[in-house]
C-alpha cells in the first residue's frame, strides 16, 4: 500500500489486480521508486518485469558466463497521461548480499525504441545508438512478454481512438475537433 491508498493495479476493495497477480505491478522496482530515497512517480502505475541482459543472439553478456539480472519498468511522469513516458532500468545488487535493486537509468520513452526481435527477447535502443538485449526472466509467463510486445507496438504506432468502446470514449479534444471540422 502506498501513502495515498491502494497501489495502482489493485482490484476491488484494494485486493490484488491482474497486474499484481502477473507480477508486473507493485513489485520491487515500484517500491524502490516510491521509497524515501527516490520518491519518484508516487501516483503513477509502474509496469515492470525482470529480465536477463544478453547478447543479440541470446548468449550471456557477463565475462563469468552468467546473465546480468535487470528490472525494466515503464511509468508516467503524470498519472493523467494516456501512455507511459518514462523508462526505468534497475540492476540487482550483489548476489552475495540480500537481493536489492539499484536504479541505473531513468530515460524519457521518446528517446528509447522498444522492439521484440524474437522469442522472449526485448531490444531496447536509446537515442545515442546504444542497444540492450533483454530476455524475459523464465519465472514470468508468456502473457507478460505479450504485454511488452503490445507496449512496444503502441509506443511505436500510437493508440487508435477509432476502436473506443462505450466504456472508453474518445478524449474530449477529439470530440471538439470533430464538431469544429463538421460544423
PDB file of C-alpha atoms in Angstrom:
ATOM      1  CA  UNK A   1       0.000   0.000   0.000  1.00  0.00           C
ATOM      2  CA  UNK A   2       1.219   3.463  -0.775  1.00  0.00           C
ATOM      3  CA  UNK A   3       0.629   6.510   1.364  1.00  0.00           C
ATOM      4  CA  UNK A   4      -2.169   7.594  -0.985  1.00  0.00           C
ATOM      5  CA  UNK A   5      -4.280   4.434  -0.735  1.00  0.00           C
ATOM      6  CA  UNK A   6      -4.064   1.179  -2.657  1.00  0.00           C
ATOM      7  CA  UNK A   7      -1.287   0.781  -5.192  1.00  0.00           C
ATOM      8  CA  UNK A   8      -2.317   1.267  -8.807  1.00  0.00           C
ATOM      9  CA  UNK A   9      -3.386  -2.066 -10.232  1.00  0.00           C
ATOM     10  CA  UNK A  10      -5.241  -3.056  -7.100  1.00  0.00           C
ATOM     11  CA  UNK A  11      -8.589  -4.676  -7.710  1.00  0.00           C
ATOM     12  CA  UNK A  12     -11.858  -4.063  -5.868  1.00  0.00           C
ATOM     13  CA  UNK A  13     -11.527  -3.324  -2.163  1.00  0.00           C
ATOM     14  CA  UNK A  14      -7.753  -2.958  -2.512  1.00  0.00           C
ATOM     15  CA  UNK A  15      -7.195  -6.635  -3.422  1.00  0.00           C
ATOM     16  CA  UNK A  16      -4.536  -7.532  -5.956  1.00  0.00           C
ATOM     17  CA  UNK A  17      -5.425  -6.766  -9.566  1.00  0.00           C
ATOM     18  CA  UNK A  18      -4.377  -8.672 -12.676  1.00  0.00           C
ATOM     19  CA  UNK A  19      -1.084  -6.756 -12.918  1.00  0.00           C
ATOM     20  CA  UNK A  20      -0.087  -7.684  -9.390  1.00  0.00           C
ATOM     21  CA  UNK A  21      -1.020 -11.332  -9.944  1.00  0.00           C
ATOM     22  CA  UNK A  22       1.096 -11.427 -13.139  1.00  0.00           C
ATOM     23  CA  UNK A  23       3.995  -9.788 -11.303  1.00  0.00           C
ATOM     24  CA  UNK A  24       4.127  -6.660 -13.483  1.00  0.00           C
ATOM     25  CA  UNK A  25       2.775  -4.120 -10.954  1.00  0.00           C
ATOM     26  CA  UNK A  26       3.561  -3.317  -7.348  1.00  0.00           C
ATOM     27  CA  UNK A  27       6.937  -5.052  -7.461  1.00  0.00           C
ATOM     28  CA  UNK A  28      10.382  -4.299  -6.172  1.00  0.00           C
ATOM     29  CA  UNK A  29      11.023  -1.522  -8.728  1.00  0.00           C
ATOM     30  CA  UNK A  30       7.766   0.219  -7.800  1.00  0.00           C
ATOM     31  CA  UNK A  31       8.721   0.084  -4.125  1.00  0.00           C
ATOM     32  CA  UNK A  32      12.212   1.427  -4.937  1.00  0.00           C
ATOM     33  CA  UNK A  33      10.823   4.376  -6.915  1.00  0.00           C
ATOM     34  CA  UNK A  34       8.408   5.251  -4.094  1.00  0.00           C
ATOM     35  CA  UNK A  35      10.969   4.804  -1.323  1.00  0.00           C
ATOM     36  CA  UNK A  36      12.082   7.875   0.660  1.00  0.00           C
ATOM     37  CA  UNK A  37      15.450   7.683  -1.155  1.00  0.00           C
ATOM     38  CA  UNK A  38      13.865   8.455  -4.547  1.00  0.00           C
ATOM     39  CA  UNK A  39      10.160   9.359  -4.119  1.00  0.00           C
ATOM     40  CA  UNK A  40       9.610   9.312  -7.901  1.00  0.00           C
ATOM     41  CA  UNK A  41       6.214   8.969  -9.621  1.00  0.00           C
ATOM     42  CA  UNK A  42       4.249   8.355  -6.383  1.00  0.00           C
ATOM     43  CA  UNK A  43       0.817   8.194  -8.021  1.00  0.00           C
ATOM     44  CA  UNK A  44       1.658   6.548 -11.348  1.00  0.00           C
ATOM     45  CA  UNK A  45       1.409   2.844 -12.061  1.00  0.00           C
ATOM     46  CA  UNK A  46       4.724   1.109 -12.791  1.00  0.00           C
ATOM     47  CA  UNK A  47       4.698  -1.726 -15.340  1.00  0.00           C
ATOM     48  CA  UNK A  48       7.786  -3.787 -14.563  1.00  0.00           C
ATOM     49  CA  UNK A  49       9.379  -7.141 -15.286  1.00  0.00           C
ATOM     50  CA  UNK A  50      12.624  -8.922 -14.535  1.00  0.00           C
ATOM     51  CA  UNK A  51      14.949  -9.559 -17.454  1.00  0.00           C
ATOM     52  CA  UNK A  52      18.387 -11.014 -18.065  1.00  0.00           C
ATOM     53  CA  UNK A  53      20.775  -8.913 -20.142  1.00  0.00           C
ATOM     54  CA  UNK A  54      22.057 -10.989 -23.047  1.00  0.00           C
ATOM     55  CA  UNK A  55      23.707 -10.516 -26.436  1.00  0.00           C
ATOM     56  CA  UNK A  56      21.799 -10.182 -29.721  1.00  0.00           C
ATOM     57  CA  UNK A  57      21.985 -13.950 -30.184  1.00  0.00           C
ATOM     58  CA  UNK A  58      20.725 -14.599 -26.647  1.00  0.00           C
ATOM     59  CA  UNK A  59      24.005 -15.679 -25.038  1.00  0.00           C
ATOM     60  CA  UNK A  60      25.299 -14.350 -21.740  1.00  0.00           C
ATOM     61  CA  UNK A  61      26.939 -10.915 -21.603  1.00  0.00           C
ATOM     62  CA  UNK A  62      28.918 -11.295 -18.387  1.00  0.00           C
ATOM     63  CA  UNK A  63      32.546 -12.456 -18.572  1.00  0.00           C
ATOM     64  CA  UNK A  64      31.669 -15.042 -15.921  1.00  0.00           C
ATOM     65  CA  UNK A  65      29.229 -16.592 -18.410  1.00  0.00           C
ATOM     66  CA  UNK A  66      26.254 -15.569 -16.286  1.00  0.00           C
ATOM     67  CA  UNK A  67      23.401 -13.366 -17.392  1.00  0.00           C
ATOM     68  CA  UNK A  68      23.093  -9.988 -15.678  1.00  0.00           C
ATOM     69  CA  UNK A  69      19.681  -9.592 -13.994  1.00  0.00           C
ATOM     70  CA  UNK A  70      17.926  -6.252 -14.595  1.00  0.00           C
ATOM     71  CA  UNK A  71      14.466  -4.937 -13.882  1.00  0.00           C
ATOM     72  CA  UNK A  72      12.862  -2.857 -16.613  1.00  0.00           C
ATOM     73  CA  UNK A  73       9.845  -0.681 -15.974  1.00  0.00           C
ATOM     74  CA  UNK A  74       7.753   1.970 -17.654  1.00  0.00           C
ATOM     75  CA  UNK A  75       5.669   4.599 -15.920  1.00  0.00           C
ATOM     76  CA  UNK A  76       4.212   8.049 -16.427  1.00  0.00           C
ATOM     77  CA  UNK A  77       5.629  11.249 -15.033  1.00  0.00           C
ATOM     78  CA  UNK A  78       1.977  12.317 -14.623  1.00  0.00           C
ATOM     79  CA  UNK A  79      -0.720   9.714 -13.841  1.00  0.00           C
ATOM     80  CA  UNK A  80      -3.160  11.539 -16.165  1.00  0.00           C
ATOM     81  CA  UNK A  81      -1.141  10.734 -19.300  1.00  0.00           C
ATOM     82  CA  UNK A  82      -2.745   8.095 -21.553  1.00  0.00           C
ATOM     83  CA  UNK A  83       0.595   6.353 -22.203  1.00  0.00           C
ATOM     84  CA  UNK A  84       3.759   5.880 -20.160  1.00  0.00           C
ATOM     85  CA  UNK A  85       6.542   8.333 -20.951  1.00  0.00           C
ATOM     86  CA  UNK A  86       9.429   7.162 -18.737  1.00  0.00           C
ATOM     87  CA  UNK A  87      11.607   4.045 -18.923  1.00  0.00           C
ATOM     88  CA  UNK A  88      13.308   2.936 -15.707  1.00  0.00           C
ATOM     89  CA  UNK A  89      16.157   0.425 -15.542  1.00  0.00           C
ATOM     90  CA  UNK A  90      17.469  -1.046 -12.288  1.00  0.00           C
ATOM     91  CA  UNK A  91      20.170  -3.620 -11.660  1.00  0.00           C
ATOM     92  CA  UNK A  92      20.190  -6.255  -8.965  1.00  0.00           C
ATOM     93  CA  UNK A  93      22.728  -5.906  -6.202  1.00  0.00           C
ATOM     94  CA  UNK A  94      25.433  -8.419  -5.446  1.00  0.00           C
ATOM     95  CA  UNK A  95      24.081 -11.986  -5.271  1.00  0.00           C
ATOM     96  CA  UNK A  96      26.106 -12.498  -2.081  1.00  0.00           C
ATOM     97  CA  UNK A  97      24.067  -9.819  -0.313  1.00  0.00           C
ATOM     98  CA  UNK A  98      20.337  -9.548   0.225  1.00  0.00           C
ATOM     99  CA  UNK A  99      18.878  -9.043  -3.292  1.00  0.00           C
ATOM    100  CA  UNK A 100      18.333  -5.324  -3.753  1.00  0.00           C
ATOM    101  CA  UNK A 101      17.803  -3.085  -6.737  1.00  0.00           C
ATOM    102  CA  UNK A 102      19.934  -0.118  -7.683  1.00  0.00           C
ATOM    103  CA  UNK A 103      18.401   2.435 -10.001  1.00  0.00           C
ATOM    104  CA  UNK A 104      20.694   2.788 -13.020  1.00  0.00           C
ATOM    105  CA  UNK A 105      18.702   4.693 -15.684  1.00  0.00           C
ATOM    106  CA  UNK A 106      15.626   6.886 -15.950  1.00  0.00           C
ATOM    107  CA  UNK A 107      15.014   7.803 -19.597  1.00  0.00           C
ATOM    108  CA  UNK A 108      12.193   9.559 -21.424  1.00  0.00           C
ATOM    109  CA  UNK A 109      10.488   6.992 -23.648  1.00  0.00           C
ATOM    110  CA  UNK A 110      10.688   9.393 -26.597  1.00  0.00           C
ATOM    111  CA  UNK A 111      14.439   8.710 -26.573  1.00  0.00           C
ATOM    112  CA  UNK A 112      14.007   4.921 -26.481  1.00  0.00           C
ATOM    113  CA  UNK A 113      12.745   2.414 -29.023  1.00  0.00           C
ATOM    114  CA  UNK A 114      11.466  -0.948 -27.820  1.00  0.00           C
ATOM    115  CA  UNK A 115      11.098  -3.927 -30.140  1.00  0.00           C
ATOM    116  CA  UNK A 116      10.808  -7.690 -29.884  1.00  0.00           C
ATOM    117  CA  UNK A 117      13.078  -9.335 -32.479  1.00  0.00           C
ATOM    118  CA  UNK A 118      12.463 -12.988 -31.489  1.00  0.00           C
ATOM    119  CA  UNK A 119      11.280 -15.271 -28.729  1.00  0.00           C
ATOM    120  CA  UNK A 120      11.206 -13.679 -25.304  1.00  0.00           C
ATOM    121  CA  UNK A 121      13.893 -11.170 -26.304  1.00  0.00           C
ATOM    122  CA  UNK A 122      13.300  -7.415 -25.988  1.00  0.00           C
ATOM    123  CA  UNK A 123      15.510  -4.924 -27.805  1.00  0.00           C
ATOM    124  CA  UNK A 124      15.982  -1.525 -26.146  1.00  0.00           C
ATOM    125  CA  UNK A 125      17.646   1.095 -28.355  1.00  0.00           C
ATOM    126  CA  UNK A 126      18.443   4.538 -26.932  1.00  0.00           C
ATOM    127  CA  UNK A 127      18.797   7.791 -28.863  1.00  0.00           C
ATOM    128  CA  UNK A 128      22.586   7.545 -28.519  1.00  0.00           C
ATOM    129  CA  UNK A 129      22.528   4.301 -30.519  1.00  0.00           C
ATOM    130  CA  UNK A 130      23.255   2.022 -27.559  1.00  0.00           C
ATOM    131  CA  UNK A 131      21.335  -1.255 -27.863  1.00  0.00           C
ATOM    132  CA  UNK A 132      20.494  -3.575 -24.981  1.00  0.00           C
ATOM    133  CA  UNK A 133      19.036  -7.043 -25.458  1.00  0.00           C
ATOM    134  CA  UNK A 134      16.968  -8.316 -22.584  1.00  0.00           C
ATOM    135  CA  UNK A 135      15.485 -11.798 -22.225  1.00  0.00           C
ATOM    136  CA  UNK A 136      12.373 -12.048 -20.073  1.00  0.00           C
ATOM    137  CA  UNK A 137      13.089 -13.918 -16.872  1.00  0.00           C
ATOM    138  CA  UNK A 138      11.904 -17.559 -17.070  1.00  0.00           C
ATOM    139  CA  UNK A 139       9.751 -17.003 -13.986  1.00  0.00           C
ATOM    140  CA  UNK A 140       7.371 -14.747 -15.947  1.00  0.00           C
ATOM    141  CA  UNK A 141       4.589 -16.341 -18.035  1.00  0.00           C
ATOM    142  CA  UNK A 142       4.379 -15.782 -21.806  1.00  0.00           C
ATOM    143  CA  UNK A 143       1.443 -13.416 -21.225  1.00  0.00           C
ATOM    144  CA  UNK A 144       3.861 -10.924 -19.662  1.00  0.00           C
ATOM    145  CA  UNK A 145       6.058 -10.901 -22.766  1.00  0.00           C
ATOM    146  CA  UNK A 146       2.954 -10.422 -24.912  1.00  0.00           C
ATOM    147  CA  UNK A 147       2.230  -7.282 -22.865  1.00  0.00           C
ATOM    148  CA  UNK A 148       5.746  -5.952 -23.555  1.00  0.00           C
ATOM    149  CA  UNK A 149       5.315  -6.641 -27.284  1.00  0.00           C
ATOM    150  CA  UNK A 150       1.967  -4.829 -27.244  1.00  0.00           C
ATOM    151  CA  UNK A 151       3.510  -1.892 -25.375  1.00  0.00           C
ATOM    152  CA  UNK A 152       6.353  -1.660 -27.929  1.00  0.00           C
ATOM    153  CA  UNK A 153       3.791  -1.635 -30.748  1.00  0.00           C
ATOM    154  CA  UNK A 154       1.686   1.069 -29.077  1.00  0.00           C
ATOM    155  CA  UNK A 155       4.728   3.246 -28.378  1.00  0.00           C
ATOM    156  CA  UNK A 156       5.851   2.974 -31.994  1.00  0.00           C
ATOM    157  CA  UNK A 157       2.480   3.376 -33.731  1.00  0.00           C
ATOM    158  CA  UNK A 158       0.351   5.174 -31.124  1.00  0.00           C
ATOM    159  CA  UNK A 159      -3.128   4.429 -29.899  1.00  0.00           C
ATOM    160  CA  UNK A 160      -6.126   4.244 -32.175  1.00  0.00           C
ATOM    161  CA  UNK A 161      -9.162   6.094 -30.862  1.00  0.00           C
ATOM    162  CA  UNK A 162     -11.421   4.728 -33.597  1.00  0.00           C
ATOM    163  CA  UNK A 163     -11.991   1.450 -31.755  1.00  0.00           C
ATOM    164  CA  UNK A 164     -13.091   3.055 -28.496  1.00  0.00           C
ATOM    165  CA  UNK A 165     -15.996   1.243 -26.913  1.00  0.00           C
ATOM    166  CA  UNK A 166     -18.837   2.757 -24.914  1.00  0.00           C
ATOM    167  CA  UNK A 167     -16.862   2.428 -21.668  1.00  0.00           C
ATOM    168  CA  UNK A 168     -13.830   4.168 -23.157  1.00  0.00           C
ATOM    169  CA  UNK A 169     -14.990   7.219 -25.110  1.00  0.00           C
ATOM    170  CA  UNK A 170     -12.502   9.238 -27.143  1.00  0.00           C
ATOM    171  CA  UNK A 171     -10.900  12.207 -25.384  1.00  0.00           C
ATOM    172  CA  UNK A 172     -12.857  15.478 -25.287  1.00  0.00           C
ATOM    173  CA  UNK A 173     -10.385  17.310 -27.528  1.00  0.00           C
ATOM    174  CA  UNK A 174     -11.133  14.857 -30.362  1.00  0.00           C
ATOM    175  CA  UNK A 175     -14.876  15.424 -29.997  1.00  0.00           C
ATOM    176  CA  UNK A 176     -14.346  19.210 -30.054  1.00  0.00           C
ATOM    177  CA  UNK A 177     -12.176  18.873 -33.163  1.00  0.00           C
ATOM    178  CA  UNK A 178     -14.862  16.807 -34.935  1.00  0.00           C
ATOM    179  CA  UNK A 179     -17.523  19.384 -34.082  1.00  0.00           C
ATOM    180  CA  UNK A 180     -15.375  22.227 -35.479  1.00  0.00           C
ATOM    181  CA  UNK A 181     -14.500  20.336 -38.661  1.00  0.00           C
ATOM    182  CA  UNK A 182     -18.039  19.086 -39.362  1.00  0.00           C
ATOM    183  CA  UNK A 183     -19.851  22.174 -38.067  1.00  0.00           C
TER     184      UNK A 183
END
